[in-house]
CSV table of C-alpha atoms and ligand atoms in Angstrom, one decimal:
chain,number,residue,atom,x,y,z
F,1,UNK,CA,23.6,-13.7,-20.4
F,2,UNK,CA,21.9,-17.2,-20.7
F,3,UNK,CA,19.0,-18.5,-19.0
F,4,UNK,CA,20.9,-20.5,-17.2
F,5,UNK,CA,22.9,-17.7,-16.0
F,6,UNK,CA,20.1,-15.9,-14.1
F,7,UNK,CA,19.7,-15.9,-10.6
F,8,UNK,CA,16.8,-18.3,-9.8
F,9,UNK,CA,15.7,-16.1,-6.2
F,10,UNK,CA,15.0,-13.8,-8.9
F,11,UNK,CA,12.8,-15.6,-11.1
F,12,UNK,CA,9.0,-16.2,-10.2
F,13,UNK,CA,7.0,-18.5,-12.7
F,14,UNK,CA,4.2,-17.2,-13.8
F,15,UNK,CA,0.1,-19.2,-12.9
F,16,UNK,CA,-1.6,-17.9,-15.3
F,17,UNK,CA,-4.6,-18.3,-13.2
F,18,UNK,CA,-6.6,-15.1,-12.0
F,19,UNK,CA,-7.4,-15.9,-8.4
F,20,UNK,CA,-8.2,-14.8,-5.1
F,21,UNK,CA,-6.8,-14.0,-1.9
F,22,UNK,CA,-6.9,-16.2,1.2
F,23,UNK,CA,-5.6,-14.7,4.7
F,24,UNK,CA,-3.7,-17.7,6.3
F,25,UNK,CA,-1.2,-16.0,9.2
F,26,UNK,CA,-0.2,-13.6,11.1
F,27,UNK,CA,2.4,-12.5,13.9
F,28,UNK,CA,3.4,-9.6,15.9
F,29,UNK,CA,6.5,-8.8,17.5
F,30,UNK,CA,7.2,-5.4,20.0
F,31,UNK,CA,10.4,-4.1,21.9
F,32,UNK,CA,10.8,-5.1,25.4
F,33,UNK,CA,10.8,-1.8,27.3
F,34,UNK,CA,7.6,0.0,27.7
F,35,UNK,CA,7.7,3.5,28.3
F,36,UNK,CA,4.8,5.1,30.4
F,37,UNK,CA,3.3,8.1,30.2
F,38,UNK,CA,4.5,9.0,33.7
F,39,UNK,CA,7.8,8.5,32.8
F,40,UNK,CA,8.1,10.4,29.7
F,41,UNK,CA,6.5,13.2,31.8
F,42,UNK,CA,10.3,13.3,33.3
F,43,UNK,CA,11.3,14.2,29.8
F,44,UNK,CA,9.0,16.5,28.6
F,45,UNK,CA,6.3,19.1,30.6
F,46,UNK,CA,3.1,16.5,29.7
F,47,UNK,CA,1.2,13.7,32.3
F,48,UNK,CA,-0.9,10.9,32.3
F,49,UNK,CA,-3.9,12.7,32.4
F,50,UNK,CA,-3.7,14.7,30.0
F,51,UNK,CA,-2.2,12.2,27.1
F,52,UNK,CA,-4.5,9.6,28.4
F,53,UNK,CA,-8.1,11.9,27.6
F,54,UNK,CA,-6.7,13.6,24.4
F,55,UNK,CA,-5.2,9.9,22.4
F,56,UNK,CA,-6.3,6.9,24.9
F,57,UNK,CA,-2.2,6.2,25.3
F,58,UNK,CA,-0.9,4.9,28.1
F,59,UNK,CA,2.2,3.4,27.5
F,60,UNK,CA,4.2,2.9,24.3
F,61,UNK,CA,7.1,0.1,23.3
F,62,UNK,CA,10.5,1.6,22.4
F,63,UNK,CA,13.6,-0.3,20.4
F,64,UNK,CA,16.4,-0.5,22.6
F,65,UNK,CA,19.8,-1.1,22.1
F,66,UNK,CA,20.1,-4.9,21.2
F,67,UNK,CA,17.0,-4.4,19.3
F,68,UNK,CA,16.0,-3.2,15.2
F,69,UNK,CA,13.6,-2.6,13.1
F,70,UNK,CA,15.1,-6.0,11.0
F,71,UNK,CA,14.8,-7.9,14.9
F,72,UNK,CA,11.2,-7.0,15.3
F,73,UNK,CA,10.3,-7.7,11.5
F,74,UNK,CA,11.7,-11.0,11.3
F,75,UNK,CA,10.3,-12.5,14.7
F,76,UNK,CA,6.8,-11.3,13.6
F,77,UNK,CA,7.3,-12.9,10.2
F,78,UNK,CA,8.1,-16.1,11.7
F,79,UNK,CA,5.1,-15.7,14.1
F,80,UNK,CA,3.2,-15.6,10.8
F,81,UNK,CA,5.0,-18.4,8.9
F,82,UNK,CA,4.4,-20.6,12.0
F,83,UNK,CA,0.8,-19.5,12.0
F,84,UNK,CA,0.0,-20.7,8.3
F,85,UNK,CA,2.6,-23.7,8.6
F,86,UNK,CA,4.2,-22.5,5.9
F,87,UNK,CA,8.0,-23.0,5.2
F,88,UNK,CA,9.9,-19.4,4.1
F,89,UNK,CA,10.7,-21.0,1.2
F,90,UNK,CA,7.4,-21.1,0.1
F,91,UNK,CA,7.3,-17.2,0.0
F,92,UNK,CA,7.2,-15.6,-3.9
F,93,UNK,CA,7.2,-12.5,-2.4
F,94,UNK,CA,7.9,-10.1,0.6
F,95,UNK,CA,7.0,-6.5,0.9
F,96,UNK,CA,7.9,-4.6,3.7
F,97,UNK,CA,6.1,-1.7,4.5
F,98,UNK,CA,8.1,0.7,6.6
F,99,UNK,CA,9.2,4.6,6.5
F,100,UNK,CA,12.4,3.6,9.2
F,101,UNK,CA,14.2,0.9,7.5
F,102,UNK,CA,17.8,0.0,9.0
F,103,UNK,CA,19.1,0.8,5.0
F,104,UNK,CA,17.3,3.6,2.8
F,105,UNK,CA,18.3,0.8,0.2
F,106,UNK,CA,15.4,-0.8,1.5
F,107,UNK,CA,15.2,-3.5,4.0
F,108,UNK,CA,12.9,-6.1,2.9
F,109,UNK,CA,16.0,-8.4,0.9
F,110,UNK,CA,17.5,-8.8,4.6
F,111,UNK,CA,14.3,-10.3,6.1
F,112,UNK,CA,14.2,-12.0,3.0
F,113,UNK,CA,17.4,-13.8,4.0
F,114,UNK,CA,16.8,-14.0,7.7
F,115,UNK,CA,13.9,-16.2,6.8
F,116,UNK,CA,15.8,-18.1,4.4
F,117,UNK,CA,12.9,-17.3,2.0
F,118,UNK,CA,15.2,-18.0,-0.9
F,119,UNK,CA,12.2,-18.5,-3.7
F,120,UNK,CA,11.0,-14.4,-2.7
F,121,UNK,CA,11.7,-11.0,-4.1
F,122,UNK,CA,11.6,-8.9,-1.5
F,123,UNK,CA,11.4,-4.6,-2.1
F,124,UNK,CA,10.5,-2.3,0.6
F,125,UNK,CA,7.2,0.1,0.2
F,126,UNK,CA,6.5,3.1,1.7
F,127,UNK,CA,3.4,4.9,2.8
F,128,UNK,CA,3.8,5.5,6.2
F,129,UNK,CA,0.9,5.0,8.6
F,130,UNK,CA,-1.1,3.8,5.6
F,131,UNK,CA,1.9,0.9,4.3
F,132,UNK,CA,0.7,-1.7,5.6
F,133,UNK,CA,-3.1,-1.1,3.8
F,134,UNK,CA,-0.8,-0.3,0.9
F,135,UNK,CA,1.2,-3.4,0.9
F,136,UNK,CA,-1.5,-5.8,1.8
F,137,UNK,CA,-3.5,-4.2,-1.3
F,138,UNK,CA,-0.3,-4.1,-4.0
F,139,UNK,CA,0.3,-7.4,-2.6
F,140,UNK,CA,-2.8,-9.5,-3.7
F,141,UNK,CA,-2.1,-8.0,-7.1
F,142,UNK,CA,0.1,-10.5,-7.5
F,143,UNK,CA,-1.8,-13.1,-6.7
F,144,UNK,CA,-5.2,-11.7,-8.3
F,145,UNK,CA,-3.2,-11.5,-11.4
F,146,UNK,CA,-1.9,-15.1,-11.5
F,147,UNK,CA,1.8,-13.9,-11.3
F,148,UNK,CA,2.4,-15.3,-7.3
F,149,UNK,CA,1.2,-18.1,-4.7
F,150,UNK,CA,2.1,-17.0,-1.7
F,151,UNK,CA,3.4,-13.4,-0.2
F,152,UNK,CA,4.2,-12.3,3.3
F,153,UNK,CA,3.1,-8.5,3.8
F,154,UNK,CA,4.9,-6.7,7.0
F,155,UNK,CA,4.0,-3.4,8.5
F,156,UNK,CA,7.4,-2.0,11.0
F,157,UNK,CA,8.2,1.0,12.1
F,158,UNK,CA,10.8,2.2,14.2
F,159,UNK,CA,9.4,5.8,14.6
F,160,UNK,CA,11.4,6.1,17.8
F,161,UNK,CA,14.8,7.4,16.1
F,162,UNK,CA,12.4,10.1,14.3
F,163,UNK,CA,10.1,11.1,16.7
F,164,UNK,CA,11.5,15.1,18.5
F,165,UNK,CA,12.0,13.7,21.9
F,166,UNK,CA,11.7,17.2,23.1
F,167,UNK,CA,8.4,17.9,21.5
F,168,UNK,CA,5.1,17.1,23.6
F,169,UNK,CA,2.9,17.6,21.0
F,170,UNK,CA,4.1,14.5,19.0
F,171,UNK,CA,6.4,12.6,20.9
F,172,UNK,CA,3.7,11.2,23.1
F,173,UNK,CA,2.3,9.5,20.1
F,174,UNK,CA,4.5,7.3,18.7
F,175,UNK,CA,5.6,3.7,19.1
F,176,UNK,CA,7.8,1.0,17.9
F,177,UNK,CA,6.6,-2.4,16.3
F,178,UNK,CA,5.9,-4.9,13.9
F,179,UNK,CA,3.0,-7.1,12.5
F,180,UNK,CA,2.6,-9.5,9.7
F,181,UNK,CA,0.6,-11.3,7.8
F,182,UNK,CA,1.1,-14.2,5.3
F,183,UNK,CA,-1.4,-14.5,1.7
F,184,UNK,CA,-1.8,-17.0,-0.9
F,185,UNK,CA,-4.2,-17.5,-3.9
F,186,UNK,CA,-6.8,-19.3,-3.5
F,187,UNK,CA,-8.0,-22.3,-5.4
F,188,UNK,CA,-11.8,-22.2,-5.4
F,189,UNK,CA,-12.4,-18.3,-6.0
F,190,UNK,CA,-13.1,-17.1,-2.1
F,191,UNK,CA,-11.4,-13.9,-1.9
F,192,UNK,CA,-10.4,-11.9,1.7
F,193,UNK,CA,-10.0,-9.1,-0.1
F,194,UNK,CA,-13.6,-8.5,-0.4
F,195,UNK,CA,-13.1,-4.8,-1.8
F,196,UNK,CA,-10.1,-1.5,-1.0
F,197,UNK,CA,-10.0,1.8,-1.9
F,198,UNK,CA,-6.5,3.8,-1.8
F,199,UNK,CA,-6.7,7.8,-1.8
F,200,UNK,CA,-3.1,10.2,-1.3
F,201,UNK,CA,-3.0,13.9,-1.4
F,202,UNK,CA,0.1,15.2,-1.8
F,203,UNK,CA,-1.1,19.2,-1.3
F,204,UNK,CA,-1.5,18.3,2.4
F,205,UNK,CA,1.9,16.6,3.1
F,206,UNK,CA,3.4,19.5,5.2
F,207,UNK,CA,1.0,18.5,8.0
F,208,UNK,CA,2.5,15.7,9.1
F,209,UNK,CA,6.2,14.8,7.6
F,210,UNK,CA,9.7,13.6,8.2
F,211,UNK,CA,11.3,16.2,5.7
F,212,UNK,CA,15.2,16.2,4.2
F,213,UNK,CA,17.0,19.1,5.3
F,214,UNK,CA,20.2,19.1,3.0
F,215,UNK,CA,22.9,21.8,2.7
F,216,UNK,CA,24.7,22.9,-0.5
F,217,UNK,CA,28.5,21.3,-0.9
F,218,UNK,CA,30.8,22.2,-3.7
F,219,UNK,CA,31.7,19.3,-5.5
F,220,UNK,CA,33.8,20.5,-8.5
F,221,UNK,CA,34.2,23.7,-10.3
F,222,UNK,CA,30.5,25.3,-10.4
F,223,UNK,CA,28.9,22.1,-9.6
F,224,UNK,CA,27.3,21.1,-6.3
F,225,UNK,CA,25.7,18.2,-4.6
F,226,UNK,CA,23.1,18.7,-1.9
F,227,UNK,CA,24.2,16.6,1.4
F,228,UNK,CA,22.2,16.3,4.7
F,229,UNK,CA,19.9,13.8,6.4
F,230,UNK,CA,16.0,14.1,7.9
F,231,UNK,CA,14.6,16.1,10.4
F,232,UNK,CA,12.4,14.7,13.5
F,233,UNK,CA,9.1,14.3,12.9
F,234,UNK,CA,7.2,17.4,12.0
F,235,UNK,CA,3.1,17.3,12.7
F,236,UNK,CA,-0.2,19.6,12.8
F,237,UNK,CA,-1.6,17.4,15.6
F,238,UNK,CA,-5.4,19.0,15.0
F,239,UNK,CA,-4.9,19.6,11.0
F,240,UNK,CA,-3.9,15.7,11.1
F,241,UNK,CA,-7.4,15.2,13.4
F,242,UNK,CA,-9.5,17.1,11.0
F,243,UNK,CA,-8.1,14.8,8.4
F,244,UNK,CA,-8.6,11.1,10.0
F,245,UNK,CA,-12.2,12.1,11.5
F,246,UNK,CA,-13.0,13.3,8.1
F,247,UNK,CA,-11.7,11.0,5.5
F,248,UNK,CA,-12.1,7.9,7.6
F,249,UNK,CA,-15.2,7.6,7.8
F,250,UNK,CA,-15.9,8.9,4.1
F,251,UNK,CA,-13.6,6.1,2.2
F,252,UNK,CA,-15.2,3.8,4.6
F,253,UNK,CA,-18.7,4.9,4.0
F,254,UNK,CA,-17.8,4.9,0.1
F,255,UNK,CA,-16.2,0.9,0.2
F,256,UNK,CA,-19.1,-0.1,2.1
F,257,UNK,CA,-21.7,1.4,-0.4
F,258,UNK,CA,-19.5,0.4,-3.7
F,259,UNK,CA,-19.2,-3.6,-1.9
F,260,UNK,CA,-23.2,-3.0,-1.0
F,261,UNK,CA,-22.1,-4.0,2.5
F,262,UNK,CA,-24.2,-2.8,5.7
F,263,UNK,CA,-22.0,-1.7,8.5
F,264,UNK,CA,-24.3,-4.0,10.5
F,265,UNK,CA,-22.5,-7.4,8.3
F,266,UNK,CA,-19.1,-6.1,9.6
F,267,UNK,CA,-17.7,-8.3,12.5
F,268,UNK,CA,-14.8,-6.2,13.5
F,269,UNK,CA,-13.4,-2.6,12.5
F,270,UNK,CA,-9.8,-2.2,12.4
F,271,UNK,CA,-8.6,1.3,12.3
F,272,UNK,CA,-5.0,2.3,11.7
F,273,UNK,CA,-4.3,2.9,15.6
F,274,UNK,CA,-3.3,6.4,15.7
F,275,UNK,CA,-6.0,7.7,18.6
F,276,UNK,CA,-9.0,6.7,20.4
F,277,UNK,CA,-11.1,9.9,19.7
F,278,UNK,CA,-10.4,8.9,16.1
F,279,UNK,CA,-11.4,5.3,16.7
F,280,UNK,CA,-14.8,6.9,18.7
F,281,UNK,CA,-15.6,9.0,16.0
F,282,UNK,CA,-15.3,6.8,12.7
F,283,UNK,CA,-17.5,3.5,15.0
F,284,UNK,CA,-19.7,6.3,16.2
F,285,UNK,CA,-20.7,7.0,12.5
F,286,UNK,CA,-21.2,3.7,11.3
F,287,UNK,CA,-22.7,3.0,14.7
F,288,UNK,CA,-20.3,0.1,15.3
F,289,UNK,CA,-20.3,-1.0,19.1
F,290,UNK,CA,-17.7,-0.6,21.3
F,291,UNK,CA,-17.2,-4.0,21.6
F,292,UNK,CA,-16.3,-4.9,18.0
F,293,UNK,CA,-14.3,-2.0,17.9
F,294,UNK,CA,-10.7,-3.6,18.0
F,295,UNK,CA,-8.0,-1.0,20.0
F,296,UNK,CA,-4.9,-1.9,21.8
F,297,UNK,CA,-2.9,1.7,21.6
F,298,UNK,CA,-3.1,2.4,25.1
F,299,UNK,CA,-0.6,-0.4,25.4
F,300,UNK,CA,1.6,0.7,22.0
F,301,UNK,CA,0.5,4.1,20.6
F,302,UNK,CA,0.8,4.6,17.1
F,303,UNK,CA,3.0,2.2,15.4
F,304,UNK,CA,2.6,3.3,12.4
F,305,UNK,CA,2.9,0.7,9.2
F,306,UNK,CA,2.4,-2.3,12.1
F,307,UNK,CA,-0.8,-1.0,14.0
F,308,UNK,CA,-3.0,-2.5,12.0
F,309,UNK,CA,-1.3,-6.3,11.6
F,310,UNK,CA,-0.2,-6.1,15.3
F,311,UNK,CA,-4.0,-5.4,16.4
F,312,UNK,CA,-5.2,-8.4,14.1
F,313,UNK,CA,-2.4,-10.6,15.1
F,314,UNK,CA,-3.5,-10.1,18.9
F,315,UNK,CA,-7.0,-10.3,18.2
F,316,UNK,CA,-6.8,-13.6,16.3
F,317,UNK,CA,-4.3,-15.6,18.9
F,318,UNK,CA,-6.8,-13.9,21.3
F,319,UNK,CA,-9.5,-15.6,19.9
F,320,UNK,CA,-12.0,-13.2,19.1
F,321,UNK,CA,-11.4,-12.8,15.2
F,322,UNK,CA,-12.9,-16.0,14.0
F,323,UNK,CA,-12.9,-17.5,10.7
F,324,UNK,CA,-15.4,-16.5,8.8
F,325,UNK,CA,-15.0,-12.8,10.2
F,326,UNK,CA,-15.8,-9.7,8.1
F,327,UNK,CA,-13.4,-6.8,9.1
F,328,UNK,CA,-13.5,-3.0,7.9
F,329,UNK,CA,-9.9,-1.6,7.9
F,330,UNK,CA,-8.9,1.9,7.3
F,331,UNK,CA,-5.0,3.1,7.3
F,332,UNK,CA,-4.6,6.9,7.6
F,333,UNK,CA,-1.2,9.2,8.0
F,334,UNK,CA,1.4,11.4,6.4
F,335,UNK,CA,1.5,11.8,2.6
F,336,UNK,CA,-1.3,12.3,2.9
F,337,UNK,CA,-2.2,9.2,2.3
F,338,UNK,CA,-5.4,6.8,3.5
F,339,UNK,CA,-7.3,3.7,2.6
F,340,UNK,CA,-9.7,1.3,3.5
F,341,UNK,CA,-10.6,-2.7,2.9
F,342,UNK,CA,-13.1,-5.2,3.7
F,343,UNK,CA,-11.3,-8.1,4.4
F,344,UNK,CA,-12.4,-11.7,5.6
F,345,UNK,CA,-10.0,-13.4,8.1
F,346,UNK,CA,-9.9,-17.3,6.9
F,347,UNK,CA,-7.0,-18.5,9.4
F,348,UNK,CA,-4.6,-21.4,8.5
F,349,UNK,CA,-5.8,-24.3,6.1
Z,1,COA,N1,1.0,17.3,27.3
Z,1,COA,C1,0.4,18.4,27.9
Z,1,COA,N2,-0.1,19.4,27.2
Z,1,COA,C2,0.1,19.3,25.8
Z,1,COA,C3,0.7,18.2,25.2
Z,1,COA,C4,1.1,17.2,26.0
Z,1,COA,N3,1.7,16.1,25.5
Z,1,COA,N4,0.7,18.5,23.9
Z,1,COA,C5,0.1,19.6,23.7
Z,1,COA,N5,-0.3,20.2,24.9
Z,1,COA,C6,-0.9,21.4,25.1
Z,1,COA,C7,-0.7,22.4,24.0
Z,1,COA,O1,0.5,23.1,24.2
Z,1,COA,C8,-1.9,23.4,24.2
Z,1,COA,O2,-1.7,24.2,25.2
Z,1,COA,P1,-2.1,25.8,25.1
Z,1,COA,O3,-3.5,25.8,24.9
Z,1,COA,O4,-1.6,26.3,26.4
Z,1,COA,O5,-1.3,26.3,23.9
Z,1,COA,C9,-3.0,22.4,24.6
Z,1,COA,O6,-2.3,21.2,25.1
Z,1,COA,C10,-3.9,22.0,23.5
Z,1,COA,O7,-3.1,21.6,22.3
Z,1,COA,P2,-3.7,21.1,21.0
Z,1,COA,O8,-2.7,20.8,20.0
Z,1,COA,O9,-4.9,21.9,20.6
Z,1,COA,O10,-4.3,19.7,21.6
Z,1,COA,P3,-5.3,18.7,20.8
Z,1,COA,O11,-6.6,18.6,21.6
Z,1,COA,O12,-5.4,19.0,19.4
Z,1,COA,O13,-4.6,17.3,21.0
Z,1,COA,C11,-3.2,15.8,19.7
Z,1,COA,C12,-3.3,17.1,20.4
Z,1,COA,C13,-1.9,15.7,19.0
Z,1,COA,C14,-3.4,14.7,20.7
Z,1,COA,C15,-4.4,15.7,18.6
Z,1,COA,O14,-4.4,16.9,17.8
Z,1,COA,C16,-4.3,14.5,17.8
Z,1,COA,O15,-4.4,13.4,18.2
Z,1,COA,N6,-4.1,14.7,16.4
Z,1,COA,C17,-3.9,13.6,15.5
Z,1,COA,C18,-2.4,13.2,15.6
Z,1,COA,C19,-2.2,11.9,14.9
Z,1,COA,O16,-3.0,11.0,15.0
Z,1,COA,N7,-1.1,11.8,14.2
Z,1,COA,C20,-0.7,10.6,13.5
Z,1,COA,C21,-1.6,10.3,12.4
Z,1,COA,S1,-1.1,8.8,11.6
């Protein structure tokens, strides 16, 4: 095959220039139908009350039937695009963070053509309620190494057609959305991504997992394939807690103390929204104030891969993440997997 043979959406030329990261956009997008607690208390044996003081839910969006997980990702990518004033064509890159995309093939080359971002690969990445910390993090690789300009990170998560509608102790949790944000290098050294750290431990995966459950088919003579799907959602609701209230606040005591940043410089923490006890605890150790404490998962619940882009994207159109702003994030879920970054938000050019 010649040069001239190769597909050009697959080629990205190279900068050759280390640089930073700049964040530019972002944009949100959530299904229509809200689901109270009172209501799933029709489904299941639970009530306000009680889902309220254990998590801080209230209410959480669900995908309905004229909506998907490709709907929600590409609205909130637009969001973002619009933000930074950025044409899709401008994109070298798209990861899409998700554990529910519409194809196991991956997802991300079909947002890539609903945008029309015909210059962008696009691959899927998954680390569940950690992917969007993930993909922000492999993403600005690309542009720290000189390889890429511009990339569009998504977090979406559809956890709706996983969660056991049946089971109390998880069901109440989950949510359905998608957040993103939009990255380029920057030209005069700044960089957003002030500092991460990225931790997994696979020994403690059976606490919270989505596992194949296959069954053995004969396929010819003495050979076999294995052929099945997933099971709902599977979780340890106070092994999980342990985990959170324990390793949050340690990966974010240890980025803090490796960037030699005092909690004190920090504008806003952004926590993976997966409870509020959780969210208490971690600001509680750092002695971060309520008020620049950002939450909004009485509305949504746990969205998984798009808490923490949907929180920012509301908190900058809502005006209180400035430029300039310092934020402490932390992504935390099944793998196990968790994470934390300083980041700065810089806002459109
Ligand atoms: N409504 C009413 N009662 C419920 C209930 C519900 N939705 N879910 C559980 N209960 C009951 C239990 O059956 C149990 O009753 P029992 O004592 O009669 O057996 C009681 O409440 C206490 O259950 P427990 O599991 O100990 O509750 P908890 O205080 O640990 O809270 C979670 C449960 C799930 C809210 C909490 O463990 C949690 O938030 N864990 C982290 C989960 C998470 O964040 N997962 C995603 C991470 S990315």
């Amino acid at each position: 095959m010649t040069d001239a043979n190769l597909d050009p959406i697959a080629l990205v030329e190279p900068l050759h220039n280390t640089s930073g990261v700049l964040l530019r956009g972002c944009g949100s997008a959530t299904p229509t139908r809200s689901i109270s607690n009172d209501e799933l208390g029709k489904r299941v044996d639970t009530n306000d009350a009680w889902i309220r003081s254990r998590t801080g839910i209230a209410a959480r969006r669900v995908v309905g039937a004229d909506e998907s997980l490709g709907e929600l990702s590409g609205l909130a990518a637009e969001r973002a695009l619009e933000m930074a004033g950025w044409k899709a064509d401008s994109l070298d890159l798209i990861v899409l963070a998700t554990s529910t995309p519409d194809d196991l093939f991956g997802s991300a080359p079909r947002l890539q053509a609903r945008l029309g971002a015909v210059n962008a690969v696009a691959f899927d990445l998954t680390a569940a309620c950690s992917g969007f910390l993930f993909g922000l993090v492999t993403a600005a690789q690309y542009i720290r190494s000189g390889a890429m300009r511009r990339i569009l990170v998504v977090g979406a998560d559809q956890l709706s057609r996983w969660v056991d509608w049946d089971d109390r102790r998880s069901c109440v949790l989950f949510g359905d959305a998608a957040g993103a944000l939009v990255i380029e290098a920057s030209t005069d050294g700044t960089d957003d991504l002030e500092g991460f750290l990225l931790r997994s431990d696979g020994s403690r995966g059976a606490v919270l997992q989505l596992p194949q459950v296959t069954e053995r088919c004969e396929l010819i003579g003495d050979a076999s394939h294995q052929q099945g799907g997933f099971e709902p959602i599977q979780m340890n609701g106070q092994e999980v807690y342990k985990f959170a209230v324990r390793e949050v606040p340690a990966i974010l005591a240890s980025l803090l103390n490796s960037t030699g940043t005092s909690p004190e410089s920090i504008d806003w923490l952004l926590l993976h929204q997966a409870n509020q006890r959780i969210l208490d605890a971690v600001a509680e150790r750092f002695k971060i104030p309520n008020e620049q404490v950002l939450s909004n998962l009485a509305f949504y619940g746990n969205t998984s891969a798009a808490t923490i882009p949907l929180m920012l994207d509301e908190a900058v159109r809502d005006g209180r993440i400035q430029p300039g702003h310092r934020i402490a994030s932390s992504g935390f879920g099944a793998g196990l997997s968790w994470g934390a970054a300083l980041l700065r938000w810089s806002g459109p050019a």
